[in-house]
Coordinates of C-alpha atoms and ligand atoms in Angstrom, one line a residue:
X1 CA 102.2 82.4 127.5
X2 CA 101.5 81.5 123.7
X3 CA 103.3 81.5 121.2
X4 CA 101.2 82.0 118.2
X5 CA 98.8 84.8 117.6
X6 CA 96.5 85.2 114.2
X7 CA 96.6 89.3 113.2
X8 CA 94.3 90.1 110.7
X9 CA 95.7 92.8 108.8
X10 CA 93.4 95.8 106.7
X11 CA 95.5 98.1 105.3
X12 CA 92.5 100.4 104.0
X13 CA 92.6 103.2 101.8
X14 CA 95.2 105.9 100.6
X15 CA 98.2 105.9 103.2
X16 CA 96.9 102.6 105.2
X17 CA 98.3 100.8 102.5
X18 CA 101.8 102.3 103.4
X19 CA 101.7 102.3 106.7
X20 CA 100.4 99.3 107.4
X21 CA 103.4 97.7 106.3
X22 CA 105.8 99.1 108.5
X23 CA 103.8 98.0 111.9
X24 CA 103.8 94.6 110.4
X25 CA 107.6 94.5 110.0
X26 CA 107.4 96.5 113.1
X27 CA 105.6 93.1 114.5
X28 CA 108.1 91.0 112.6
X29 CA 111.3 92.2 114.1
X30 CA 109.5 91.2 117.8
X31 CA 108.3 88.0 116.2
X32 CA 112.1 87.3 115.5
X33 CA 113.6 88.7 118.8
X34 CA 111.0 87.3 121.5
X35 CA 110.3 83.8 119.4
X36 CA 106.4 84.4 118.5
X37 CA 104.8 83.4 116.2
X38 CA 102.5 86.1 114.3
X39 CA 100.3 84.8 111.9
X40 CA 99.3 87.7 109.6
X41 CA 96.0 87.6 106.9
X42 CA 95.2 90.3 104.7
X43 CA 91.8 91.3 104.1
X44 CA 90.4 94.1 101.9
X45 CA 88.0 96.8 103.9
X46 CA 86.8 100.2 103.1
X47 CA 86.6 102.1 99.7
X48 CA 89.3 99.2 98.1
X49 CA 86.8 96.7 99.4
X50 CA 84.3 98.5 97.7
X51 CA 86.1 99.0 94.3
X52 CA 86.7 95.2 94.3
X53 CA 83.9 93.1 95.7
X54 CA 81.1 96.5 95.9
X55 CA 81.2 96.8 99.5
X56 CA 83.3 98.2 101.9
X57 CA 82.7 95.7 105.0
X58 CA 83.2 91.9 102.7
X59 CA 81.4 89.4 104.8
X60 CA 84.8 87.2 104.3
X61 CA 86.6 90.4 106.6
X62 CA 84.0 90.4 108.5
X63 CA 84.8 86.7 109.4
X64 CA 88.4 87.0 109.6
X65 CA 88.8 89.4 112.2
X66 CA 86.6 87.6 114.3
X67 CA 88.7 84.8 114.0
X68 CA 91.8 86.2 114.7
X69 CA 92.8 87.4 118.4
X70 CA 93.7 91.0 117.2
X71 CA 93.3 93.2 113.9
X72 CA 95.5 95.9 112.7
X73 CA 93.7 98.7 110.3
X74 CA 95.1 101.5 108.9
X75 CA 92.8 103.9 107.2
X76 CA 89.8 104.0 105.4
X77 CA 87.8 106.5 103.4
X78 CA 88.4 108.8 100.5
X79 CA 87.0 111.7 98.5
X80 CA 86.2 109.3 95.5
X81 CA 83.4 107.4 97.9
X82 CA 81.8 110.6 99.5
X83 CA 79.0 110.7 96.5
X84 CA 78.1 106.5 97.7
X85 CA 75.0 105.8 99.1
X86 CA 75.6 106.5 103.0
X87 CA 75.3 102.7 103.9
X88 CA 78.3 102.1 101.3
X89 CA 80.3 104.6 102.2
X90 CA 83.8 103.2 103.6
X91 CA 82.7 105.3 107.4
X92 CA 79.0 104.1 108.0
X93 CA 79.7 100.9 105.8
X94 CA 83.0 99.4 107.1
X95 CA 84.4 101.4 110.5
X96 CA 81.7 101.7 112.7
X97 CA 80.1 98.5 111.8
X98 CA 83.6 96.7 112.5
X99 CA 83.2 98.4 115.4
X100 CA 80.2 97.4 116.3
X101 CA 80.4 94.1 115.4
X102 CA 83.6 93.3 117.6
X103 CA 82.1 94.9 120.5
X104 CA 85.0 97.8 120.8
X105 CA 83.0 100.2 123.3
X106 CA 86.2 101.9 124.4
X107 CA 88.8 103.2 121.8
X108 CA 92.2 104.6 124.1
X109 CA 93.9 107.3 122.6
X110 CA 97.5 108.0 124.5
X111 CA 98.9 111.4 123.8
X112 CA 102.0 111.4 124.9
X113 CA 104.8 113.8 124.1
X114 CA 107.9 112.0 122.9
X115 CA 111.0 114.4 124.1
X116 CA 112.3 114.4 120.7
X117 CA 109.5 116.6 119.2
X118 CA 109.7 118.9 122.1
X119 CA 109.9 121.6 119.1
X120 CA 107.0 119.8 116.6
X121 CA 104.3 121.1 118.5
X122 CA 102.8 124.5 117.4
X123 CA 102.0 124.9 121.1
X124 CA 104.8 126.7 123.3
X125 CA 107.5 124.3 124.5
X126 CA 106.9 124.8 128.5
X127 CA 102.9 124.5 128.1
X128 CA 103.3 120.7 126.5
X129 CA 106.8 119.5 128.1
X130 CA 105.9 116.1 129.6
X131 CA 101.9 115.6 128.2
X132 CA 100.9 112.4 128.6
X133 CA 97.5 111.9 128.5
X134 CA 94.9 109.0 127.3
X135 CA 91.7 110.0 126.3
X136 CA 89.5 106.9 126.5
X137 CA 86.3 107.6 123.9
X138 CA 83.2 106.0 124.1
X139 CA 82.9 104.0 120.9
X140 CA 80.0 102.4 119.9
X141 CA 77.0 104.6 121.2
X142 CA 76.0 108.3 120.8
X143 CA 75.1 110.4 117.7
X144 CA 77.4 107.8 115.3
X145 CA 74.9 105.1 116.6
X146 CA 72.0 106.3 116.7
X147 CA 68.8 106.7 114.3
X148 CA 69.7 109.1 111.2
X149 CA 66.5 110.3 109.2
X150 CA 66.1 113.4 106.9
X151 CA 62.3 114.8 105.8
X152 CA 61.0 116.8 103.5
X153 CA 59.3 120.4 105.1
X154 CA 56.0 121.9 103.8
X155 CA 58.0 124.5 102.7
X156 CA 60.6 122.7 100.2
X157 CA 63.4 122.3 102.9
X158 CA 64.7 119.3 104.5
X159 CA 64.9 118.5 108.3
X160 CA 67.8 116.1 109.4
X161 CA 68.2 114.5 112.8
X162 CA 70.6 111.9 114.0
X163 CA 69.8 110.7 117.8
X164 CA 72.1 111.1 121.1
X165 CA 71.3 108.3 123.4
X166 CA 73.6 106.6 125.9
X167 CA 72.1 104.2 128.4
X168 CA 73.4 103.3 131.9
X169 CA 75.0 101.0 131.3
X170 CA 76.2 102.0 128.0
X171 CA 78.1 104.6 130.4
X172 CA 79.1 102.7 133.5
X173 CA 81.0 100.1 131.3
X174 CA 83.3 102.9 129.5
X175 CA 83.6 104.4 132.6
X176 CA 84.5 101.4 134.6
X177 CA 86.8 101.1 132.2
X178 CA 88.1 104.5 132.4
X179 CA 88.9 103.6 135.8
X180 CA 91.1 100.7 136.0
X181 CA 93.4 102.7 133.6
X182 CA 93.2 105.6 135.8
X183 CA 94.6 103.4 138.7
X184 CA 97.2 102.1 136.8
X185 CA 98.1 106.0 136.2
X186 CA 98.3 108.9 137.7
X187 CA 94.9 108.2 139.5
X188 CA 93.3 111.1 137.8
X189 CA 89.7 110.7 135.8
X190 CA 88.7 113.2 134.0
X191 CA 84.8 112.9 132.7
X192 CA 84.0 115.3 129.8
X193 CA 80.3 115.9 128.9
X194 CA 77.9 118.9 128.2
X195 CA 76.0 118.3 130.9
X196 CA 74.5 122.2 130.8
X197 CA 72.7 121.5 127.9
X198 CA 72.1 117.7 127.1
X199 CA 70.1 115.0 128.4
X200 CA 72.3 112.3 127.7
X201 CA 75.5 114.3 129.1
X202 CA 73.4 114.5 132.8
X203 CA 73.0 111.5 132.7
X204 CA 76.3 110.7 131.9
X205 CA 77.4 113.0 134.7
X206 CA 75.3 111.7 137.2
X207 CA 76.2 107.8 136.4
X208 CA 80.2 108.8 136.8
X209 CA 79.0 110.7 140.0
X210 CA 77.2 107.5 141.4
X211 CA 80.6 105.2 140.3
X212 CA 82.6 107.7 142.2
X213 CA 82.7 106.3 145.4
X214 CA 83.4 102.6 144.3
X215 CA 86.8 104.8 143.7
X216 CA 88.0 106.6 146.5
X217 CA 91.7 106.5 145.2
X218 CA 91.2 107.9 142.2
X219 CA 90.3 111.8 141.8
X220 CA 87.5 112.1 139.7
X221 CA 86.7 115.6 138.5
X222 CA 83.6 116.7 135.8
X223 CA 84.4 119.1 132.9
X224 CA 82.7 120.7 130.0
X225 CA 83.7 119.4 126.5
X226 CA 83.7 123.5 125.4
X227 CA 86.1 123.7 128.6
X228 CA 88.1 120.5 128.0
X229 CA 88.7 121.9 124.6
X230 CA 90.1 125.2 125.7
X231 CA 92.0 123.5 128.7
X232 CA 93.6 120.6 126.4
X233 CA 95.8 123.9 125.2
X234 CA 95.9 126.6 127.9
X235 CA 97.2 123.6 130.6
X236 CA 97.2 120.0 129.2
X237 CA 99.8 118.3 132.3
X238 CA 96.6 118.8 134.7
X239 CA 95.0 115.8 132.6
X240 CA 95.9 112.0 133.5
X241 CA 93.0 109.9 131.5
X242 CA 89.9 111.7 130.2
X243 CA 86.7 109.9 129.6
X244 CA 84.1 110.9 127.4
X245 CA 81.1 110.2 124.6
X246 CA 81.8 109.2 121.3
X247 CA 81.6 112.3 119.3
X248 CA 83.6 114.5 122.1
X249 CA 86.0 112.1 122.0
X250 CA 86.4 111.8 118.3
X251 CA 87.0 116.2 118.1
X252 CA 88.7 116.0 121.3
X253 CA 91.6 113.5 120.3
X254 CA 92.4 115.2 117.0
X255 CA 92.9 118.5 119.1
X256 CA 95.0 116.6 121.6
X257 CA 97.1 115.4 118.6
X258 CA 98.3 118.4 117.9
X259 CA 100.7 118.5 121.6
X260 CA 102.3 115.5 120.2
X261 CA 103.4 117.5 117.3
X262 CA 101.7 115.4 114.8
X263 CA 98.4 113.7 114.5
X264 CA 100.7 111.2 112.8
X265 CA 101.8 110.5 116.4
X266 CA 98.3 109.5 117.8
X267 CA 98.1 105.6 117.9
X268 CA 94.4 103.9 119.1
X269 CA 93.4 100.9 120.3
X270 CA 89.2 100.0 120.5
X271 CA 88.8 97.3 122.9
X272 CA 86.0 95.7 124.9
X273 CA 85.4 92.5 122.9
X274 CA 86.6 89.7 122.5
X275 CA 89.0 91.3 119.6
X276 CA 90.4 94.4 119.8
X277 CA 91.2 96.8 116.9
X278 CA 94.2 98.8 116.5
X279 CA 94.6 101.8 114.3
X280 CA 96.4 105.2 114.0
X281 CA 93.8 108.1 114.7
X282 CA 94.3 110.0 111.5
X283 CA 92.2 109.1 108.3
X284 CA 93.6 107.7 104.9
X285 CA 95.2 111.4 103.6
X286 CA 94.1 111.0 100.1
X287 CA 96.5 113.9 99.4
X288 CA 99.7 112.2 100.9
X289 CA 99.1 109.0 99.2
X290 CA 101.3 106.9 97.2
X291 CA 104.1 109.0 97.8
X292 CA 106.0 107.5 100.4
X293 CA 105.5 110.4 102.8
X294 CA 102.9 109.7 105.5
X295 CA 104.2 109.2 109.0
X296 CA 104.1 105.6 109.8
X297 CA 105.0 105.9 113.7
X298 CA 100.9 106.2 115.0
X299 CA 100.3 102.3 113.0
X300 CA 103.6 101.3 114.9
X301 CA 102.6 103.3 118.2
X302 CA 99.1 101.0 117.7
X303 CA 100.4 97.9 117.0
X304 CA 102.5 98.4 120.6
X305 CA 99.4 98.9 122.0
X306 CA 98.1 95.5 120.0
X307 CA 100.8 93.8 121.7
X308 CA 99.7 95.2 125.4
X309 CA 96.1 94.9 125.2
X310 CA 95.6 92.1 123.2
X311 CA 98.6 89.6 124.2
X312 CA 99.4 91.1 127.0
X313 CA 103.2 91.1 126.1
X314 CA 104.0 94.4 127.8
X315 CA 107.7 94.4 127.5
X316 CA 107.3 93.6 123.7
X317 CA 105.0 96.8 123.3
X318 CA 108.0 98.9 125.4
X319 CA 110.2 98.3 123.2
X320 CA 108.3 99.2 119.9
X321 CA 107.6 102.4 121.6
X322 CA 111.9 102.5 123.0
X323 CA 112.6 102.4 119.3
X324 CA 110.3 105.1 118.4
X325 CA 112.0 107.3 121.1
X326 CA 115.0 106.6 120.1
X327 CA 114.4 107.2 116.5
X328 CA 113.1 110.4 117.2
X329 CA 115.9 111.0 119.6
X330 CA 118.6 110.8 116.8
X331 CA 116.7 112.9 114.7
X332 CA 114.7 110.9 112.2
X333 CA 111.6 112.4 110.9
X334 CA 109.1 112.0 108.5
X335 CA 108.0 115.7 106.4
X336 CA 104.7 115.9 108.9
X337 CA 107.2 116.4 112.0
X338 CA 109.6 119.3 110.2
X339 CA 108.3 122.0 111.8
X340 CA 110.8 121.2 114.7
X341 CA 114.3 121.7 115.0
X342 CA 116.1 119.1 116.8
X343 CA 116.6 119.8 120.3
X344 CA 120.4 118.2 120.2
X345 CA 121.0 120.1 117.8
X346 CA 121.8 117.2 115.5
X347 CA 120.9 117.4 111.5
X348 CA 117.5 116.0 111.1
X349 CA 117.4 112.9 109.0
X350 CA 114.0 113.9 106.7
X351 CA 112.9 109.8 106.5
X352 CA 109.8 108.5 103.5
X353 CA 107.4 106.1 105.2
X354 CA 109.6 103.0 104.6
X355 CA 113.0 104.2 105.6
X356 CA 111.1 105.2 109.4
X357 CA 109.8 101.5 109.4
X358 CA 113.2 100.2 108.5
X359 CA 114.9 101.9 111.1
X360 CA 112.0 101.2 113.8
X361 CA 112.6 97.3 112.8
X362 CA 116.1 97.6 113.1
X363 CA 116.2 99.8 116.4
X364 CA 113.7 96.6 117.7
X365 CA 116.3 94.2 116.8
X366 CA 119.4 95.8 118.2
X367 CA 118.1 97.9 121.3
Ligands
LIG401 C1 88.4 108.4 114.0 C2 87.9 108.8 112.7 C3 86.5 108.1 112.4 C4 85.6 108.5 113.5 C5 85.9 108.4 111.0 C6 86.8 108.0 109.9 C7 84.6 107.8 110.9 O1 87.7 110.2 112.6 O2 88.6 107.2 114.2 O3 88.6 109.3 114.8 O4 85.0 109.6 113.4 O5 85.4 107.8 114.5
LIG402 MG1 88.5 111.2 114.2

């Protein structure tokens, strides 16, 4: 095993630069516990990229991540960059070409129901008792990849088209993927598409049905996305790991957020390269930030999942994700996780971003 691993660290826009933070100290606390070394560099990206060097992807970030053997982001994006020109804009100019660029074709997003927010969910407690689901997302093809035009009509309007294309093997590798987890699980695939009405989802249908074989332990089942959408909340325990195209995946994992009880609970990690990226699945909250409210757990949930997938330290990533439990156990919460009671009955401790990453650090020191 080595000892000394080089994070780059993007913190982003609006909240990233808050939460970010606490998964490094998060990181720290293992560091001191386990003996590794993390080597952490800070790089700008997105809209604070933008404001200081005029663009949102610096070639010198870029770099950096590339060189390091994992990066943690937090969020980018904000309403003061929607009126950019689209290839400056902190999305199209900074996520998916990081994306692109380290290779990430397969972004897993684990919702899993920590029994502490039992009561955070808006969804009836017996319906979401014991969720645990990852949704593994295609994520460098589809409609975010491919061609964008606009044109003028005879008649004064505008027509706009963005292309859905996935290729075989733009398929089989996500799906492979999807796989491997799925045996390590509850041996329970899940494909999503729209395979009634688009090219690209029959495909996609038929090259999971082709794979199906090479898997006979696993049960692989086909659904629509407008039926994974509806079942997600009428039944979510029938789901082990889904698989689907990016832009399903993207609607469908903010949905599934919401049986956590937060989508400040919903870590990600984009993999597939030779770097993987590791991020919370929520945006920057313009409207939170700077006020040392935003939930900091989904940067700390990611940077357990940094640990696992990138550095393989698996008992290091448990226990990031035994203090979270634990924290939420004994009631700690930040504001986005009030609408529960706690189950114990004990007060709830109403925690800013900082105080939840203290207490994560310290739970990873002492548990
Ligand atoms: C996500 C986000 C991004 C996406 C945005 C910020 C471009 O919503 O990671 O889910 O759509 O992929
Ligand atoms: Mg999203």
């Amino acid at each position: 095993m080595r000892l000394k691993y080089k994070i780059a660290v993007l913190p982003g826009d609006g909240i990233g630069v808050e939460i970010v933070p606490e998964a490094v100290k998060a990181l720290e606390a293992i560091s001191l516990r386990f003996g590794h070394q993390f080597e952490f560099t800070e790089a700008l990206v997105g809209g604070a990229a933008y404001d200081a060097v005029g663009h949102p992807l610096p070639e010198e970030t870029l770099a950096l991540c590339k060189s390091s053997d994992a990066v943690l982001l937090g969020a980018i994006g904000g309403p003061q960059y929607d009126e950019l020109p689209v290839s400056l804009r902190p999305e199209i100019g900074a996520l998916l070409p990081l994306r692109k660029e380290l290779a990430l074709f397969a972004n897993l997003r684990p919702c899993m129901l920590f029994p502490g927010l039992l009561q955070a969910s808006t969804i009836k407690e017996e319906v979401i008792k014991g969720v645990d689901i990852m949704v593994i997302r295609e994520l460098t093809g589809g409609l975010y990849f491919g061609n964008k035009s606009r044109e003028k009509t005879p008649q004064g309007g505008q027509i706009a088209t963005d292309v859905l294309s996935y290729s075989t093997h733009e398929i089989e590798r996500i799906v492979r993927l999807a796989y491997e987890v799925a045996g390590k699980r509850r041996k329970q695939l899940c494909s999503v598409d729209k395979a009634n009405v688009l090219e690209s989802s029959r495909l996609w249908r038929e090259t999971v049905s082709a794979m199906e074989k090479e898997y006979p332990d696993i049960k692989t089942t086909h659904m629509y996305v407008d039926n994974c959408s509806m079942q997600l909340i009428r039944d979510p325990r029938q789901f082990d790991v889904i698989v689907t195209e990016n832009m399903f995946g993207d609607i469908l994992t903010d949905e599934a957020s919401m049986l956590t009880g937060s989508i400040g609970m919903l870590p990600s990690a984009s993999i597939g390269g030779d770097v993987g990226l590791y991020e919370p699945s929520h945006g920057s909250a313009p409207d939170i930030a700077g006020q040392n409210i935003a939930n900091p757990l989904a940067t700390i949930l990611s940077a357990a999942m940094l640990l696992r997938y990138s550095f393989n330290l698996d008992q290091e990533a448990e226990l990031i994700e035994k203090a979270v439990t634990r924290a939420l156990e004994e009631g700690c919460r930040t504001s986005d996780l009030l609408a529960c009671s706690d189950p114990s009955g004990q007060p709830v401790k109403v925690l800013g971003t900082r105080e939840m990453g203290d207490i994560i650090a310290q739970k990873i020191m002492q548990l």
